[in-house]
mmCIF file of C-alpha atoms in Angstrom:
data_model
loop_
_atom_site.group_PDB
_atom_site.id
_atom_site.type_symbol
_atom_site.label_atom_id
_atom_site.label_comp_id
_atom_site.label_asym_id
_atom_site.label_seq_id
_atom_site.Cartn_x
_atom_site.Cartn_y
_atom_site.Cartn_z
ATOM 1 C CA UNK A 1 -88.503 -40.941 -143.688
ATOM 2 C CA UNK A 2 -87.460 -42.241 -147.100
ATOM 3 C CA UNK A 3 -83.911 -40.698 -146.928
ATOM 4 C CA UNK A 4 -83.027 -42.478 -144.171
ATOM 5 C CA UNK A 5 -84.540 -45.731 -144.488
ATOM 6 C CA UNK A 6 -82.123 -45.900 -148.469
ATOM 7 C CA UNK A 7 -79.447 -44.188 -145.838
ATOM 8 C CA UNK A 8 -79.688 -47.236 -142.727
ATOM 9 C CA UNK A 9 -80.154 -49.720 -146.070
ATOM 10 C CA UNK A 10 -76.828 -47.767 -147.932
ATOM 11 C CA UNK A 11 -75.071 -48.198 -144.633
ATOM 12 C CA UNK A 12 -76.196 -51.882 -143.747
ATOM 13 C CA UNK A 13 -75.818 -52.971 -147.103
ATOM 14 C CA UNK A 14 -71.755 -51.981 -146.640
ATOM 15 C CA UNK A 15 -71.193 -53.229 -143.883
ATOM 16 C CA UNK A 16 -72.184 -56.926 -145.140
ATOM 17 C CA UNK A 17 -70.287 -56.626 -148.154
ATOM 18 C CA UNK A 18 -67.143 -55.321 -145.626
ATOM 19 C CA UNK A 19 -67.728 -58.516 -143.698
ATOM 20 C CA UNK A 20 -68.109 -60.674 -146.594
ATOM 21 C CA UNK A 21 -64.163 -59.472 -147.716
ATOM 22 C CA UNK A 22 -62.928 -60.011 -144.553
ATOM 23 C CA UNK A 23 -64.884 -63.787 -144.313
ATOM 24 C CA UNK A 24 -63.308 -64.192 -147.901
ATOM 25 C CA UNK A 25 -59.826 -63.214 -147.188
ATOM 26 C CA UNK A 26 -59.188 -66.122 -144.574
ATOM 27 C CA UNK A 27 -61.651 -69.069 -146.367
ATOM 28 C CA UNK A 28 -58.730 -67.931 -149.534
ATOM 29 C CA UNK A 29 -56.138 -67.799 -147.455
ATOM 30 C CA UNK A 30 -56.532 -71.288 -145.809
ATOM 31 C CA UNK A 31 -57.820 -72.523 -149.633
ATOM 32 C CA UNK A 32 -54.568 -71.544 -150.756
ATOM 33 C CA UNK A 33 -56.549 -69.428 -153.351
ATOM 34 C CA UNK A 34 -54.069 -66.821 -153.993
ATOM 35 C CA UNK A 35 -55.477 -65.287 -157.078
ATOM 36 C CA UNK A 36 -59.093 -64.960 -155.024
ATOM 37 C CA UNK A 37 -57.005 -63.633 -152.123
ATOM 38 C CA UNK A 38 -55.261 -61.104 -153.726
ATOM 39 C CA UNK A 39 -58.361 -59.660 -155.052
ATOM 40 C CA UNK A 40 -59.507 -58.888 -152.237
ATOM 41 C CA UNK A 41 -56.863 -55.733 -151.761
ATOM 42 C CA UNK A 42 -56.609 -52.539 -153.246
ATOM 43 C CA UNK A 43 -53.311 -51.855 -156.334
ATOM 44 C CA UNK A 44 -51.102 -49.878 -154.565
ATOM 45 C CA UNK A 45 -49.218 -49.982 -150.952
ATOM 46 C CA UNK A 46 -50.848 -51.592 -148.266
ATOM 47 C CA UNK A 47 -49.589 -50.712 -144.107
ATOM 48 C CA UNK A 48 -49.225 -54.450 -143.165
ATOM 49 C CA UNK A 49 -48.292 -55.160 -139.359
ATOM 50 C CA UNK A 50 -47.357 -58.425 -137.908
ATOM 51 C CA UNK A 51 -44.578 -56.787 -135.714
ATOM 52 C CA UNK A 52 -46.730 -58.666 -132.798
ATOM 53 C CA UNK A 53 -45.599 -62.103 -134.076
ATOM 54 C CA UNK A 54 -43.051 -61.186 -135.849
ATOM 55 C CA UNK A 55 -40.317 -58.410 -134.277
ATOM 56 C CA UNK A 56 -40.002 -55.048 -136.149
ATOM 57 C CA UNK A 57 -42.439 -52.318 -136.892
ATOM 58 C CA UNK A 58 -45.275 -51.762 -139.276
ATOM 59 C CA UNK A 59 -44.022 -51.891 -143.251
ATOM 60 C CA UNK A 60 -45.728 -50.724 -146.415
ATOM 61 C CA UNK A 61 -45.838 -53.068 -149.241
ATOM 62 C CA UNK A 62 -47.711 -54.186 -152.350
ATOM 63 C CA UNK A 63 -50.369 -55.999 -151.723
ATOM 64 C CA UNK A 64 -48.090 -58.263 -154.667
ATOM 65 C CA UNK A 65 -45.413 -58.820 -151.950
ATOM 66 C CA UNK A 66 -48.277 -59.551 -149.071
ATOM 67 C CA UNK A 67 -49.458 -62.361 -151.050
ATOM 68 C CA UNK A 68 -45.953 -63.633 -152.188
ATOM 69 C CA UNK A 69 -45.317 -63.856 -148.199
ATOM 70 C CA UNK A 70 -49.081 -65.432 -147.474
ATOM 71 C CA UNK A 71 -47.928 -68.194 -150.221
ATOM 72 C CA UNK A 72 -44.613 -68.776 -148.750
ATOM 73 C CA UNK A 73 -45.837 -68.747 -144.896
ATOM 74 C CA UNK A 74 -48.592 -70.746 -145.842
ATOM 75 C CA UNK A 75 -47.582 -73.380 -149.116
ATOM 76 C CA UNK A 76 -48.404 -76.518 -149.393
ATOM 77 C CA UNK A 77 -47.100 -77.981 -146.403
ATOM 78 C CA UNK A 78 -48.304 -76.224 -144.016
ATOM 79 C CA UNK A 79 -52.068 -76.229 -143.437
ATOM 80 C CA UNK A 80 -53.935 -72.973 -141.605
ATOM 81 C CA UNK A 81 -57.853 -72.305 -140.373
ATOM 82 C CA UNK A 82 -58.292 -68.650 -139.316
ATOM 83 C CA UNK A 83 -61.583 -67.724 -137.461
ATOM 84 C CA UNK A 84 -62.357 -64.118 -137.406
ATOM 85 C CA UNK A 85 -65.377 -63.015 -135.401
ATOM 86 C CA UNK A 86 -67.047 -59.893 -132.936
ATOM 87 C CA UNK A 87 -66.406 -58.140 -135.870
ATOM 88 C CA UNK A 88 -66.874 -53.996 -135.154
ATOM 89 C CA UNK A 89 -66.969 -52.797 -139.029
ATOM 90 C CA UNK A 90 -66.902 -48.437 -138.857
ATOM 91 C CA UNK A 91 -67.479 -46.463 -142.566
ATOM 92 C CA UNK A 92 -66.890 -42.889 -143.531
ATOM 93 C CA UNK A 93 -68.006 -42.795 -147.049
ATOM 94 C CA UNK A 94 -65.628 -45.045 -149.277
ATOM 95 C CA UNK A 95 -63.293 -45.578 -145.918
ATOM 96 C CA UNK A 96 -64.185 -48.477 -143.777
ATOM 97 C CA UNK A 97 -61.889 -50.325 -140.493
ATOM 98 C CA UNK A 98 -62.938 -53.687 -139.147
ATOM 99 C CA UNK A 99 -62.109 -54.917 -136.161
ATOM 100 C CA UNK A 100 -61.933 -58.510 -135.200
ATOM 101 C CA UNK A 101 -61.158 -61.499 -133.046
ATOM 102 C CA UNK A 102 -59.117 -63.656 -134.467
ATOM 103 C CA UNK A 103 -57.820 -66.936 -133.893
ATOM 104 C CA UNK A 104 -55.633 -68.995 -136.122
ATOM 105 C CA UNK A 105 -53.595 -72.593 -136.055
ATOM 106 C CA UNK A 106 -50.996 -74.082 -138.020
ATOM 107 C CA UNK A 107 -49.785 -77.577 -138.942
ATOM 108 C CA UNK A 108 -46.809 -78.686 -140.416
ATOM 109 C CA UNK A 109 -47.119 -82.765 -140.370
ATOM 110 C CA UNK A 110 -43.643 -82.931 -141.272
ATOM 111 C CA UNK A 111 -41.976 -81.323 -137.842
ATOM 112 C CA UNK A 112 -43.377 -84.659 -135.987
ATOM 113 C CA UNK A 113 -45.908 -85.643 -133.780
ATOM 114 C CA UNK A 114 -45.809 -82.855 -130.541
ATOM 115 C CA UNK A 115 -44.029 -80.362 -132.721
ATOM 116 C CA UNK A 116 -46.469 -79.978 -135.526
ATOM 117 C CA UNK A 117 -48.856 -77.525 -134.497
ATOM 118 C CA UNK A 118 -48.352 -73.365 -133.822
ATOM 119 C CA UNK A 119 -51.400 -71.110 -132.734
ATOM 120 C CA UNK A 120 -52.109 -67.728 -132.167
ATOM 121 C CA UNK A 121 -55.275 -65.737 -130.710
ATOM 122 C CA UNK A 122 -55.567 -61.533 -131.262
ATOM 123 C CA UNK A 123 -57.385 -58.911 -132.779
ATOM 124 C CA UNK A 124 -57.235 -58.401 -136.758
ATOM 125 C CA UNK A 125 -57.270 -54.662 -137.689
ATOM 126 C CA UNK A 126 -58.543 -54.390 -141.416
ATOM 127 C CA UNK A 127 -58.704 -51.154 -143.531
ATOM 128 C CA UNK A 128 -60.601 -50.870 -146.736
ATOM 129 C CA UNK A 129 -62.099 -48.645 -149.531
ATOM 130 C CA UNK A 130 -64.087 -48.343 -152.048
ATOM 131 C CA UNK A 131 -62.432 -48.469 -155.440
ATOM 132 C CA UNK A 132 -65.177 -48.669 -158.373
ATOM 133 C CA UNK A 133 -67.623 -49.476 -156.397
ATOM 134 C CA UNK A 134 -66.532 -52.399 -154.935
ATOM 135 C CA UNK A 135 -65.016 -52.766 -151.266
ATOM 136 C CA UNK A 136 -61.158 -53.841 -150.956
ATOM 137 C CA UNK A 137 -58.494 -53.785 -148.186
ATOM 138 C CA UNK A 138 -56.021 -51.300 -147.664
ATOM 139 C CA UNK A 139 -54.443 -52.121 -144.992
ATOM 140 C CA UNK A 140 -53.424 -56.018 -142.877
ATOM 141 C CA UNK A 141 -53.362 -55.512 -139.310
ATOM 142 C CA UNK A 142 -53.109 -58.397 -136.656
ATOM 143 C CA UNK A 143 -52.190 -58.193 -132.586
ATOM 144 C CA UNK A 144 -51.659 -60.768 -131.384
ATOM 145 C CA UNK A 145 -52.550 -61.509 -127.989
ATOM 146 C CA UNK A 146 -51.431 -65.407 -127.138
ATOM 147 C CA UNK A 147 -49.616 -67.584 -129.085
ATOM 148 C CA UNK A 148 -48.555 -71.872 -127.948
ATOM 149 C CA UNK A 149 -47.018 -74.216 -129.763
ATOM 150 C CA UNK A 150 -43.999 -74.421 -131.712
ATOM 151 C CA UNK A 151 -42.825 -71.176 -133.810
ATOM 152 C CA UNK A 152 -40.754 -72.894 -135.664
ATOM 153 C CA UNK A 153 -44.667 -74.009 -137.208
ATOM 154 C CA UNK A 154 -44.902 -70.066 -137.733
ATOM 155 C CA UNK A 155 -41.409 -69.543 -139.528
ATOM 156 C CA UNK A 156 -42.060 -72.512 -141.711
ATOM 157 C CA UNK A 157 -41.575 -71.741 -145.594
ATOM 158 C CA UNK A 158 -41.589 -74.937 -146.693
#
């Protein structure tokens, strides 16, 4: 019974840490704390799929390139508010997948009243790997189900 209990606690600890990493991604993004956001990602290539919003296909880019894109797309003149909930986490040794419902709201006040808002509802699928004892993101995917508002807010880079 002791080993089963230890195994359960290890899985629960991994799942809590994985959820924390996902939460920190959305918190640091909204705070525009790009250094902290970058630290959540593993080095090397990251699979990124935002094709449901931007078109195209999934890409493989570095975490630095992804964060540069976030920095440009979520510039100082754009306020964002990201929510993720209903997490499902699957852990397989040093790899994990997190699936969540997601919502994001963006506002660019400079576009004027009635034109300044854009929002999306969908699902996030994040992949993580344990490196050096800590969980880091190795893939970022968002599957939009619905958007509403001015798409120029989404594409605005300041």
